[in-house]
Amino acid sequence: MENIKKKKATAAEGLSRIDGRMKVTGKAKYSAEYNTKGLVYGVLAGSTITSGTIKTIDTKAAENAPGVLAVYTYLNSPKIPAYQDPPATAKGAFRIFYDNKIYFNGQPIAMVVADTFERAQFAAGLVKANYDNSTFQTDLKSNISAGVAHGKDYLRGQEDAYKNAPVKIEAEYTLPTDVHNPMELHAIIASWDGDDKLTVWDKTQGVMGTQRSIAQTFKLQPANVHVISPFVGGAFGAALRTWQHEIAAVMAAKALNKPVKLVLTRAAMFTSVGYRPAAWQKIGLGATADGKLVGITHEAAGQTSIYEDFTEGVVNISQLMYACPNVNTKYKLVSLNVNTPTPMRGPGEATGAIALECGMDELAYALNIDPIALRIINHADTDPQSGKPYSSKFLKDAYQLGADAIGWKNRSMKPGSVMENGWLVGYGLGTGMFGAYRSSATVVARLLADGTLDIQTAVTDIGPGTGTAMTTIASEVMGISSDKINFKLGDSNMPPSPTQGGSSVTSTVGSAVSDACVALKDKLKELGGVAEGGPADFAQILKQHNLPQIEVTVTSKPGADIGKYAMYSWSVHFMKVLVHPTTGVVKVDKAVSVADCGTIVSPKTARSQIIGGTIMGTGMGLMEEAVIDHRYGRLVNNDFANYHVPVQADIPQLQALFVNKPDPYINPMGAKGMGEIATIGVAAALANAVFNATGKRVRDLPITPDKLI
Ligand code: MOS
């Protein structure tokens, strides 16, 4: 009785993070913390110019500095096997220590390896280079016209139909470069065992992806590259691929025949592991007088590097969000002397939602229709792009839940008309959507003689609490308490699982965990031990049959149903802001984020995921901007003192609400992803709330006080 009571209480509020205690006590080991025997330390030195070539490079002082084992540059670096092959794309590639070309400021030109980190860092400062400078461009805004069309333009119905609509708006929005800035710095320890085998402890979102990529680069058998990453301190997309610092560490470890540790500095994080690219967007929306959308035109230009194209679906959201007969979109890339961008939470959509959802707000004022009502009028009942039915969509419920919780009825339609204690008050909302994905994953599940259940798969947990969600799923399917379950992840020797990205892991890996538990129960049934409905004493069954354990390995992939439906997760973010009329300071007074993402598997970590996304979106809307001094092509705020992210004092009451209705088609749990929709639409909600408070439409993010006075 006691136990059942305890279990019920836990089920209602959800399991606490299974690794929470390890994380707060420092027991959880992150990539930089594996102090393998004989470890030596690598530190990178970066280019001080933005474009050109290295004329001379003097490494003598560094080589002679105490404790230094080696200094690598393009002149003496061991040959990296795959870098002897031509690059895969015409644009080329950035290959570390490959030649004397400089593509961007901060590009690594040397790596010092020493017996301590401090000595390596000191010596890295002694590397001196002379350069031949070339001209460069680092400013997206002044180079929009140099953009090159990427992908096919999209057209549904008539082009630019908004222009002839009875009511229309047209506006340009710009977003600067935002940087992921996870708490944990990117770090790798590489350790070779002979000529063709190695182990790496690496910050990565996918141990299998890192394994493949290092194996390809060094021309090894993938099975000979063991990648270990059980804890990741945030990544948000920055660890989706293998970067050049990782290749450098593996190269040096081989050359020195010693394990090499390389941890990026915070400043190097700004130029080494991608970012959300600066973007320019133009949105045109047209509607009938009663608010029915007639046309949407959405154009965007995104920043990329001169050596590699990075694209994201900035304009896709305008093809998908609303029922509208005429939609056309264009997307182009502007190549600049910067490092290559990478996906960052809600890649594409988070940027696109600013233009679309601020545009919808502008249209609502032009029509004098409530912004929620305008969205309901244009609600898509089937996928406007494919015509397919949705697997599930309860977005209208989400609008209702959020409107009630924020107190939308207190919003005045007249901007700048409400004051509270000397502050202007405004309400705004932004809608988010992102594909709900599921791929293939394999898990091994072992029921042991003591009745505990061991589950393993090679997925990583970059912070959302994957282990907690998987334990919850296993506990429910097996009917045993969560403390009997040991879920292990983050090791390429475990059964294959996907990279943690695109909000797809709970859906993908959760399905495999669920299927494996069902398979285990089937085996137990064959042994005659599982009572229908009630919990069973599994240890007793194993004992009766004299079995040390029962094991199943199960691969789960989506079924045929998946192609019949359009599968998306939805969110609505509501903001109440206060704006100081004299100083232009914006305070978030209250935020409510509502997610329609199917069944909530793990309530506590789901809440944490949503409020984390709201906070990240708040940074995007109000604070974050990587500033380059375009005279020199160099970042001026590559640290936490000057690159502002929201801190505790910036974040008031945050409410995460869930529609929590299962999706019948995506997976056994009925759960869709929520990582991306947590951020998509937040910045737009803030911009719209600021307009409601002040009557000022800031179309150049972030909305810093100077733009409001
Ligand atoms: Mo996410 S941007 O797929 O890590």
XYZ file of C-alpha atoms and ligand atoms in Angstrom:
713
model
C 0.000 0.000 0.000
C 2.772 2.370 1.052
C 4.587 1.745 -2.230
C 1.560 2.209 -4.418
C 0.793 5.526 -2.761
C 4.332 6.693 -3.341
C 4.247 5.645 -6.970
C 0.991 7.448 -7.649
C 2.319 10.692 -6.249
C 5.394 10.365 -8.468
C 3.382 9.618 -11.587
C 1.269 12.750 -11.174
C 4.149 15.203 -10.939
C 6.652 13.121 -12.910
C 10.007 11.647 -12.131
C 12.745 14.022 -10.983
C 15.891 14.024 -13.104
C 17.547 10.664 -12.604
C 20.963 12.324 -12.890
C 20.044 15.528 -11.070
C 21.987 14.610 -7.939
C 25.048 13.642 -9.993
C 24.907 16.943 -11.835
C 24.593 19.190 -8.797
C 27.233 17.320 -6.794
C 29.791 17.320 -9.598
C 29.743 13.543 -9.887
C 28.561 13.722 -13.491
C 31.671 13.744 -15.653
C 31.782 15.955 -18.722
C 34.210 15.558 -21.617
C 36.987 17.730 -20.176
C 36.952 15.846 -16.885
C 38.414 12.485 -17.880
C 41.921 12.787 -16.516
C 43.430 9.868 -18.371
C 46.998 8.897 -17.577
C 49.686 10.922 -19.330
C 47.255 13.601 -20.466
C 48.726 16.606 -22.285
C 46.997 19.843 -23.187
C 46.333 21.539 -26.482
C 45.581 25.233 -26.942
C 44.767 26.872 -30.266
C 46.071 30.226 -31.457
C 43.806 32.164 -33.792
C 44.319 34.436 -36.774
C 44.311 38.149 -36.004
C 43.325 39.033 -39.550
C 40.033 38.302 -41.287
C 41.061 37.429 -44.816
C 44.313 36.758 -46.618
C 47.270 34.426 -46.244
C 49.892 33.685 -43.644
C 53.184 35.075 -44.945
C 55.417 33.879 -42.117
C 54.703 32.175 -38.853
C 57.195 32.163 -36.004
C 56.729 29.332 -33.524
C 60.253 29.323 -32.035
C 59.460 31.146 -28.815
C 56.466 28.874 -28.267
C 58.514 25.749 -28.933
C 61.145 26.868 -26.428
C 58.628 27.766 -23.728
C 58.560 25.505 -20.653
C 56.665 22.267 -20.932
C 55.892 22.588 -24.639
C 55.839 19.281 -26.529
C 54.860 20.475 -29.970
C 53.591 23.427 -31.953
C 51.576 22.541 -35.050
C 50.869 24.865 -37.962
C 50.071 24.323 -41.643
C 53.839 24.036 -42.195
C 54.501 21.021 -39.990
C 51.147 19.482 -39.105
C 50.935 15.730 -39.768
C 48.812 15.006 -42.832
C 45.199 14.324 -41.970
C 44.221 11.411 -44.272
C 40.906 12.644 -45.723
C 42.329 16.143 -46.152
C 44.558 14.812 -48.907
C 41.405 14.276 -51.001
C 39.736 17.175 -52.816
C 36.908 18.897 -50.930
C 33.425 17.549 -51.609
C 31.974 20.884 -52.709
C 33.097 23.480 -55.222
C 33.099 26.117 -52.503
C 35.875 24.224 -50.753
C 36.158 23.568 -47.052
C 37.962 24.826 -44.027
C 40.532 22.210 -43.062
C 42.616 22.945 -40.021
C 46.346 23.504 -40.644
C 45.812 22.656 -44.307
C 47.342 25.684 -45.993
C 48.124 29.341 -45.376
C 44.668 30.705 -46.280
C 42.703 32.756 -43.770
C 38.918 32.748 -44.173
C 37.799 34.422 -40.938
C 39.056 36.187 -37.862
C 40.023 33.800 -35.081
C 40.606 30.886 -37.456
C 43.104 28.548 -35.761
C 46.587 28.989 -37.210
C 48.547 27.012 -34.609
C 48.101 24.505 -31.832
C 50.459 24.301 -28.888
C 50.600 21.095 -26.868
C 52.214 21.212 -23.428
C 52.345 19.263 -20.206
C 49.913 21.610 -18.471
C 47.044 23.740 -19.710
C 48.622 26.921 -18.348
C 51.917 26.297 -20.124
C 50.136 25.543 -23.390
C 48.108 28.721 -23.070
C 51.179 30.806 -22.303
C 53.062 29.399 -25.279
C 50.108 29.864 -27.632
C 50.407 33.584 -26.914
C 53.998 33.501 -28.209
C 53.081 32.335 -31.722
C 53.540 35.243 -34.104
C 52.316 35.420 -37.673
C 52.728 37.915 -40.501
C 49.992 38.083 -43.059
C 49.113 39.331 -46.487
C 45.734 40.978 -46.023
C 42.902 40.675 -48.522
C 39.660 42.616 -48.579
C 36.766 41.076 -46.726
C 33.081 41.417 -45.958
C 31.541 40.564 -42.608
C 28.331 42.606 -42.623
C 25.161 40.875 -43.766
C 23.079 44.049 -43.891
C 25.328 45.810 -46.396
C 25.696 42.710 -48.569
C 22.096 41.546 -49.055
C 22.260 42.364 -52.765
C 25.260 40.021 -53.137
C 23.166 37.085 -51.957
C 22.909 34.001 -54.138
C 19.544 32.278 -54.482
C 19.515 28.944 -52.729
C 17.061 26.167 -53.478
C 13.963 26.569 -55.564
C 11.647 29.485 -54.972
C 8.348 28.273 -53.555
C 5.065 29.204 -55.157
C 1.528 28.185 -54.263
C -1.222 29.956 -56.194
C -0.256 33.423 -57.376
C 2.963 35.252 -56.735
C 2.826 38.392 -54.572
C -0.955 38.150 -54.258
C -0.783 40.132 -51.012
C -0.072 43.281 -53.002
C -3.603 43.367 -54.388
C -5.397 42.470 -51.146
C -7.841 44.937 -49.526
C -5.638 45.163 -46.418
C -1.909 44.560 -46.540
C 1.317 45.048 -44.649
C 4.897 44.879 -45.845
C 7.888 44.943 -43.520
C 11.562 44.083 -43.259
C 12.992 42.337 -40.217
C 16.616 41.762 -39.317
C 18.166 39.434 -36.793
C 21.836 39.522 -35.817
C 24.033 36.504 -35.278
C 23.151 34.722 -32.030
C 25.557 32.278 -30.425
C 24.519 29.056 -28.659
C 26.706 29.680 -25.637
C 26.001 26.499 -23.700
C 27.415 26.503 -20.163
C 29.819 23.701 -20.990
C 32.697 24.658 -23.254
C 33.342 22.356 -26.174
C 35.975 19.860 -25.121
C 37.608 16.707 -26.381
C 40.117 14.211 -25.027
C 41.583 11.999 -27.741
C 43.620 8.914 -26.899
C 45.039 6.494 -29.469
C 45.675 2.832 -28.929
C 48.216 1.960 -31.629
C 47.878 3.197 -35.189
C 44.290 2.494 -36.029
C 42.236 2.656 -32.829
C 41.204 5.498 -30.630
C 38.955 6.615 -27.812
C 37.534 10.099 -27.587
C 35.639 11.718 -24.759
C 33.892 14.448 -26.638
C 31.190 17.030 -26.285
C 28.808 15.909 -28.990
C 25.098 15.611 -29.667
C 25.686 12.265 -31.341
C 28.331 9.705 -30.468
C 27.595 7.734 -33.654
C 27.875 10.851 -35.802
C 31.204 11.766 -34.205
C 32.392 8.190 -34.646
C 31.519 8.262 -38.372
C 33.041 11.639 -38.915
C 36.365 10.948 -37.145
C 36.575 7.538 -38.849
C 36.093 9.160 -42.266
C 38.574 11.946 -41.619
C 41.306 9.601 -40.370
C 40.292 6.733 -42.672
C 39.620 4.252 -39.890
C 37.038 1.545 -39.333
C 34.145 3.218 -37.465
C 34.226 0.405 -34.909
C 37.796 1.444 -34.066
C 36.676 4.889 -32.964
C 35.131 4.725 -29.515
C 33.201 7.882 -28.653
C 32.092 8.495 -25.074
C 29.764 11.325 -24.086
C 27.460 10.472 -21.196
C 26.918 14.101 -20.093
C 26.670 17.206 -22.222
C 26.249 20.604 -20.598
C 23.972 22.127 -23.215
C 24.581 22.269 -26.946
C 21.463 23.612 -28.744
C 22.850 22.544 -32.129
C 26.482 23.601 -31.616
C 27.605 19.987 -31.172
C 25.663 18.466 -34.081
C 28.780 18.084 -36.187
C 32.469 17.419 -35.737
C 34.455 20.651 -35.806
C 38.056 21.407 -36.640
C 39.270 21.622 -33.021
C 38.204 18.007 -32.577
C 40.168 16.963 -35.648
C 43.204 18.902 -34.356
C 43.114 17.111 -30.991
C 42.869 13.687 -32.640
C 45.722 14.574 -34.994
C 47.991 15.788 -32.173
C 47.236 12.794 -29.976
C 48.372 10.525 -32.769
C 51.501 12.515 -33.572
C 52.586 12.645 -29.913
C 51.285 9.209 -28.988
C 49.756 10.765 -25.870
C 46.185 11.549 -24.902
C 45.465 15.188 -25.768
C 42.839 17.365 -24.157
C 41.536 20.428 -25.925
C 38.967 22.756 -24.365
C 37.829 25.783 -26.348
C 37.921 29.121 -24.582
C 34.634 31.012 -24.323
C 35.953 33.463 -26.929
C 36.828 30.592 -29.284
C 33.295 29.224 -28.864
C 32.131 32.266 -30.848
C 34.216 31.374 -33.906
C 34.595 27.582 -33.774
C 31.276 25.815 -33.287
C 28.723 27.716 -35.332
C 25.933 30.124 -34.421
C 22.459 31.169 -35.537
C 23.207 33.122 -38.705
C 22.274 36.763 -39.056
C 19.278 37.091 -41.353
C 17.351 39.694 -43.284
C 13.690 39.036 -44.040
C 10.905 40.756 -45.896
C 7.329 39.758 -45.239
C 4.237 40.812 -47.169
C 0.806 39.810 -45.895
C -2.536 40.606 -47.475
C -6.049 39.886 -46.227
C -9.692 40.586 -46.856
C -11.301 43.154 -44.570
C -12.633 40.375 -42.365
C -9.141 38.948 -41.866
C -8.904 36.050 -44.302
C -5.357 35.799 -45.645
C -5.134 36.347 -49.398
C -1.399 36.179 -49.896
C 1.906 35.693 -48.107
C 5.269 36.618 -49.584
C 8.344 35.869 -47.519
C 11.898 36.507 -48.665
C 15.013 35.911 -46.618
C 18.771 36.216 -46.844
C 20.953 34.314 -44.418
C 24.630 34.609 -43.669
C 27.103 31.840 -44.392
C 30.883 31.521 -44.658
C 32.922 31.891 -47.836
C 34.106 28.265 -47.621
C 30.859 26.454 -46.935
C 27.112 26.870 -47.479
C 24.914 26.565 -44.445
C 21.210 26.769 -45.154
C 18.170 26.700 -42.927
C 14.440 26.771 -43.602
C 13.859 30.413 -42.658
C 10.911 30.882 -45.014
C 9.348 27.420 -44.606
C 7.117 28.491 -41.747
C 5.253 30.855 -44.089
C 4.474 27.936 -46.408
C 3.106 25.873 -43.540
C 1.538 27.889 -40.771
C -1.682 29.367 -42.145
C -4.395 28.417 -44.578
C -3.629 30.783 -47.433
C -4.175 30.148 -51.143
C -1.287 32.258 -52.429
C 2.151 31.881 -50.930
C 5.569 32.510 -52.399
C 8.946 32.412 -50.704
C 12.564 33.019 -51.685
C 15.753 32.311 -49.797
C 19.293 33.354 -50.539
C 22.702 33.047 -48.978
C 25.267 35.760 -48.436
C 28.840 34.493 -48.159
C 30.950 36.442 -45.691
C 34.391 36.194 -44.061
C 33.012 34.501 -40.975
C 33.029 30.924 -39.699
C 30.197 28.673 -40.834
C 26.851 28.869 -38.995
C 25.113 25.761 -37.679
C 21.618 24.871 -36.504
C 20.619 26.597 -33.294
C 17.436 25.664 -31.465
C 14.502 25.978 -33.855
C 16.885 26.378 -36.806
C 15.150 28.277 -39.608
C 11.735 28.489 -38.007
C 12.896 30.536 -35.002
C 14.184 33.160 -37.435
C 11.264 32.863 -39.853
C 8.677 33.148 -37.083
C 9.928 36.654 -36.343
C 8.880 37.895 -39.783
C 5.693 35.842 -40.014
C 4.423 36.284 -36.470
C 5.356 39.950 -36.168
C 3.836 40.371 -39.640
C 0.594 38.780 -38.421
C 0.596 41.223 -35.505
C 1.097 44.149 -37.863
C -1.748 42.821 -40.004
C -4.000 42.440 -36.944
C -3.567 46.146 -36.161
C -4.113 47.086 -39.803
C -7.366 45.102 -39.742
C -8.274 46.103 -36.182
C -8.776 42.434 -35.333
C -7.508 40.752 -32.169
C -4.242 38.931 -32.980
C -5.540 35.633 -31.601
C -8.778 35.969 -33.575
C -6.762 36.642 -36.744
C -4.841 33.422 -36.219
C -8.005 31.430 -35.582
C -9.574 32.834 -38.779
C -6.552 31.573 -40.719
C -6.054 28.338 -38.827
C -4.916 25.530 -41.156
C -7.104 22.448 -40.690
C -4.954 20.418 -43.084
C -1.342 20.934 -44.105
C -1.466 23.803 -46.624
C 1.675 22.613 -48.373
C 0.952 18.897 -48.911
C -2.814 18.825 -48.371
C -2.328 15.933 -45.948
C -4.286 15.680 -42.723
C -2.376 16.407 -39.552
C -1.525 13.460 -37.338
C -2.720 15.713 -34.517
C -3.180 19.429 -34.001
C -4.693 21.136 -30.976
C -3.325 24.595 -31.610
C -6.686 26.264 -30.905
C -6.645 24.710 -27.429
C -3.171 26.154 -26.967
C -4.315 29.688 -27.844
C -7.132 29.377 -25.336
C -4.970 27.991 -22.524
C -2.355 30.678 -23.013
C -4.807 33.564 -23.377
C -6.476 32.597 -20.092
C -3.174 32.188 -18.247
C -1.579 35.466 -19.380
C -4.779 37.464 -18.861
C -5.189 38.391 -22.539
C -8.522 40.022 -21.742
C -6.550 42.808 -20.004
C -4.780 43.680 -23.244
C -5.711 46.950 -24.866
C -5.880 47.007 -28.670
C -4.591 50.573 -28.548
C -0.778 50.598 -28.310
C 0.863 52.677 -25.598
C -2.369 53.186 -23.722
C -1.825 51.263 -20.481
C 0.489 52.195 -17.610
C 1.219 50.316 -14.409
C 3.351 52.013 -11.729
C 5.044 54.253 -14.276
C 5.713 51.490 -16.810
C 3.970 50.961 -20.147
C 2.212 47.609 -20.325
C 1.947 45.427 -23.394
C 0.814 41.958 -24.356
C 1.928 39.958 -27.360
C 1.964 36.468 -28.746
C 3.890 34.410 -31.243
C 3.079 31.001 -32.674
C 5.664 28.302 -33.272
C 5.700 25.083 -35.259
C 8.317 22.484 -36.082
C 8.234 19.095 -37.776
C 7.557 16.178 -35.435
C 10.123 13.584 -36.388
C 10.882 9.983 -35.677
C 13.751 7.915 -37.050
C 15.306 4.571 -36.172
C 16.902 3.505 -32.895
C 18.075 0.279 -31.335
C 18.102 -0.502 -27.634
C 19.217 -3.481 -25.616
C 17.138 -4.217 -22.529
C 18.233 -6.718 -19.874
C 16.155 -7.880 -16.998
C 18.570 -9.007 -14.310
C 18.171 -11.624 -11.604
C 17.620 -8.993 -8.914
C 14.603 -7.668 -10.819
C 16.343 -4.557 -12.078
C 16.131 -3.502 -15.685
C 19.168 -2.305 -17.622
C 18.568 -0.377 -20.837
C 21.271 0.916 -23.140
C 21.420 2.881 -26.352
C 24.020 5.168 -27.913
C 21.980 8.385 -27.820
C 23.338 11.450 -25.987
C 21.491 13.651 -23.539
C 22.494 17.257 -24.156
C 20.417 18.440 -21.210
C 16.673 17.860 -21.758
C 16.652 14.821 -19.498
C 16.543 11.964 -21.972
C 17.445 9.385 -19.345
C 14.586 10.577 -17.168
C 12.063 10.387 -20.005
C 13.296 6.941 -21.099
C 13.147 5.655 -17.522
C 9.593 6.948 -17.244
C 8.573 5.166 -20.446
C 10.204 1.904 -19.365
C 8.656 2.129 -15.915
C 5.176 2.592 -17.359
C 5.445 -0.139 -19.983
C 7.074 -2.690 -17.653
C 4.972 -1.773 -14.665
C 7.976 -1.549 -12.355
C 9.130 1.400 -10.317
C 11.662 3.735 -11.849
C 14.292 3.052 -9.188
C 14.617 -0.471 -10.577
C 15.626 0.876 -13.988
C 19.150 1.801 -15.059
C 19.179 3.674 -18.327
C 22.607 4.169 -19.881
C 23.525 6.275 -22.898
C 26.250 8.306 -24.558
C 28.652 5.607 -25.749
C 29.221 4.499 -29.338
C 29.704 0.892 -28.180
C 26.022 0.795 -27.247
C 23.322 -0.094 -29.786
C 22.900 2.574 -32.488
C 20.749 5.617 -31.808
C 20.401 8.921 -33.604
C 22.021 12.245 -32.835
C 20.107 14.324 -30.336
C 18.708 17.008 -32.591
C 15.563 18.215 -34.271
C 13.423 17.465 -31.204
C 13.268 13.821 -32.208
C 14.872 11.766 -29.454
C 11.940 11.124 -27.133
C 9.910 10.095 -30.181
C 12.620 7.920 -31.721
C 14.423 6.387 -28.764
C 11.313 6.316 -26.599
C 9.658 4.106 -29.221
C 12.571 1.673 -29.090
C 12.511 1.643 -25.285
C 8.779 1.050 -25.308
C 9.051 -1.716 -27.927
C 11.928 -3.376 -26.057
C 9.905 -3.419 -22.845
C 6.962 -4.963 -24.706
C 9.330 -7.604 -26.146
C 10.700 -8.341 -22.688
C 7.213 -8.737 -21.302
C 6.358 -11.114 -24.171
C 9.355 -13.243 -23.217
C 8.251 -13.218 -19.608
C 4.758 -14.219 -20.677
C 6.223 -17.210 -22.519
C 7.840 -18.156 -19.243
C 4.370 -18.010 -17.793
C 5.043 -15.245 -15.372
C 3.280 -12.050 -16.331
C -0.097 -11.539 -14.780
C -2.388 -9.498 -17.035
C -2.696 -5.991 -15.756
C -0.963 -6.185 -12.417
C 2.699 -5.737 -11.574
C 4.722 -8.908 -11.616
C 7.693 -10.024 -9.575
C 10.159 -10.405 -12.413
C 13.015 -11.484 -10.146
C 10.867 -14.383 -8.988
C 10.210 -15.516 -12.582
C 13.916 -15.515 -13.428
C 14.653 -17.455 -10.267
C 11.986 -20.071 -11.030
C 13.530 -20.656 -14.447
C 17.053 -20.425 -13.144
C 17.885 -17.620 -15.576
C 20.622 -15.084 -14.778
C 18.938 -12.548 -17.071
C 16.676 -12.087 -20.064
C 17.827 -9.837 -22.845
C 16.213 -8.340 -25.924
C 17.659 -6.103 -28.616
C 15.001 -4.163 -30.472
C 15.137 -1.740 -33.384
C 12.180 0.586 -33.846
C 11.412 2.676 -36.866
C 8.379 4.605 -38.001
C 5.615 2.605 -39.662
C 3.908 3.220 -43.006
C 1.372 5.523 -41.325
C 3.944 8.215 -40.955
C 3.839 9.274 -44.638
C 0.061 9.636 -44.630
C 0.036 12.503 -42.172
C 1.603 15.892 -41.760
C 3.310 15.744 -38.382
C 4.087 18.923 -36.485
C 4.436 20.170 -32.951
C 2.895 23.544 -32.136
C 3.498 26.237 -29.567
C 2.061 29.582 -28.605
C 4.108 31.992 -26.540
C 2.416 34.800 -24.651
C 4.312 37.720 -23.162
C 3.341 40.520 -20.856
C 6.051 43.154 -20.876
C 6.680 46.402 -19.045
C 8.549 49.135 -20.887
C 10.008 52.125 -19.077
C 8.940 55.213 -21.029
C 12.121 57.184 -20.270
C 14.877 54.578 -20.359
C 13.387 52.128 -22.854
C 14.151 49.204 -20.537
C 11.968 46.194 -21.313
C 11.047 43.875 -18.478
C 9.295 40.593 -19.049
C 6.543 40.704 -16.448
C 5.019 37.346 -17.227
C 5.519 34.693 -19.880
C 3.233 31.798 -20.709
C 4.341 29.201 -23.234
C 1.875 26.572 -24.337
C 2.951 23.464 -26.212
C 0.823 21.127 -28.275
C 3.293 18.300 -28.665
C 1.291 15.193 -27.943
C 1.530 13.232 -24.725
C 3.798 14.669 -22.064
C 6.033 11.761 -21.129
C 8.064 13.382 -18.388
C 6.297 16.385 -16.839
C 9.182 17.871 -14.866
C 11.746 17.745 -17.632
C 9.115 18.850 -20.175
C 8.442 21.964 -18.120
C 12.146 22.588 -17.869
C 12.537 22.183 -21.640
C 9.787 24.697 -22.373
C 10.908 27.367 -19.926
C 14.496 26.940 -21.129
C 13.265 27.657 -24.647
C 11.320 30.691 -23.461
C 14.472 32.036 -21.818
C 16.531 31.420 -24.953
C 13.881 33.188 -27.036
C 13.946 36.082 -24.583
C 17.660 36.442 -25.220
C 16.978 36.395 -28.951
C 14.267 39.042 -28.622
C 15.815 41.417 -26.139
C 19.538 40.908 -25.673
C 21.618 38.622 -27.803
C 23.793 39.917 -30.617
C 27.276 38.919 -31.663
C 28.745 42.253 -32.730
C 31.462 42.381 -35.358
C 33.496 45.534 -35.873
C 33.266 45.486 -39.646
C 36.388 47.611 -40.060
C 38.417 44.686 -38.733
C 36.018 41.793 -39.196
C 36.454 40.881 -35.551
C 33.936 40.154 -32.818
C 33.960 42.726 -30.060
C 31.737 40.954 -27.533
C 32.916 37.364 -27.445
C 32.444 36.900 -23.713
C 29.623 36.805 -21.164
C 30.387 40.313 -19.931
C 29.432 41.813 -23.279
C 27.310 39.197 -25.042
C 24.176 39.444 -22.955
C 22.071 36.398 -22.210
C 19.089 36.455 -19.864
C 19.995 35.980 -16.215
C 17.774 35.173 -13.268
C 16.838 38.830 -12.739
C 15.607 39.101 -16.342
C 13.218 36.201 -15.993
C 10.070 36.500 -13.912
C 7.187 34.046 -13.614
C 7.437 31.570 -16.439
C 4.572 29.269 -17.042
C 4.773 26.184 -19.235
C 1.419 24.701 -20.168
C 0.695 21.586 -22.180
C -2.321 20.581 -24.200
C -1.160 17.021 -23.449
C -3.314 15.161 -25.956
C -1.695 12.129 -27.609
C -0.747 12.021 -31.273
C -2.286 8.737 -32.458
C 0.180 8.043 -35.272
C 3.703 9.096 -34.466
C 4.820 6.539 -31.886
C 3.565 4.291 -29.080
C 3.699 7.114 -26.524
C 1.782 9.626 -28.646
C 4.589 12.100 -27.931
C 5.885 14.721 -30.354
C 9.028 16.840 -29.976
C 9.180 20.017 -27.926
C 12.790 21.247 -27.914
C 12.522 23.530 -30.927
C 8.971 24.851 -30.475
C 10.027 25.994 -27.009
C 11.972 28.821 -28.668
C 10.155 29.334 -31.986
C 7.797 32.309 -31.687
C 9.163 33.718 -28.406
C 11.099 36.626 -29.933
C 8.054 37.575 -32.034
C 5.838 37.510 -28.942
C 8.221 39.934 -27.241
C 8.404 42.280 -30.222
C 4.612 42.257 -30.444
C 4.237 42.914 -26.718
C 6.695 45.813 -26.937
C 4.634 47.299 -29.781
C 1.469 46.879 -27.753
C 3.156 48.655 -24.843
C 4.752 51.500 -26.783
C 3.402 51.768 -30.307
C 6.995 51.349 -31.527
C 7.550 48.545 -33.997
C 11.165 47.471 -33.601
C 12.026 45.353 -36.632
C 15.728 45.030 -35.940
C 16.392 42.560 -33.148
C 17.350 42.474 -30.341
C 15.015 45.098 -28.881
C 17.552 46.940 -26.752
C 16.577 50.115 -24.836
C 18.300 52.444 -27.333
C 15.792 51.396 -29.988
C 12.849 52.464 -27.812
C 13.906 55.961 -26.796
Mo 18.947 21.122 -32.329
S 19.263 22.894 -33.328
O 18.463 20.067 -33.545
O 20.336 20.742 -31.546
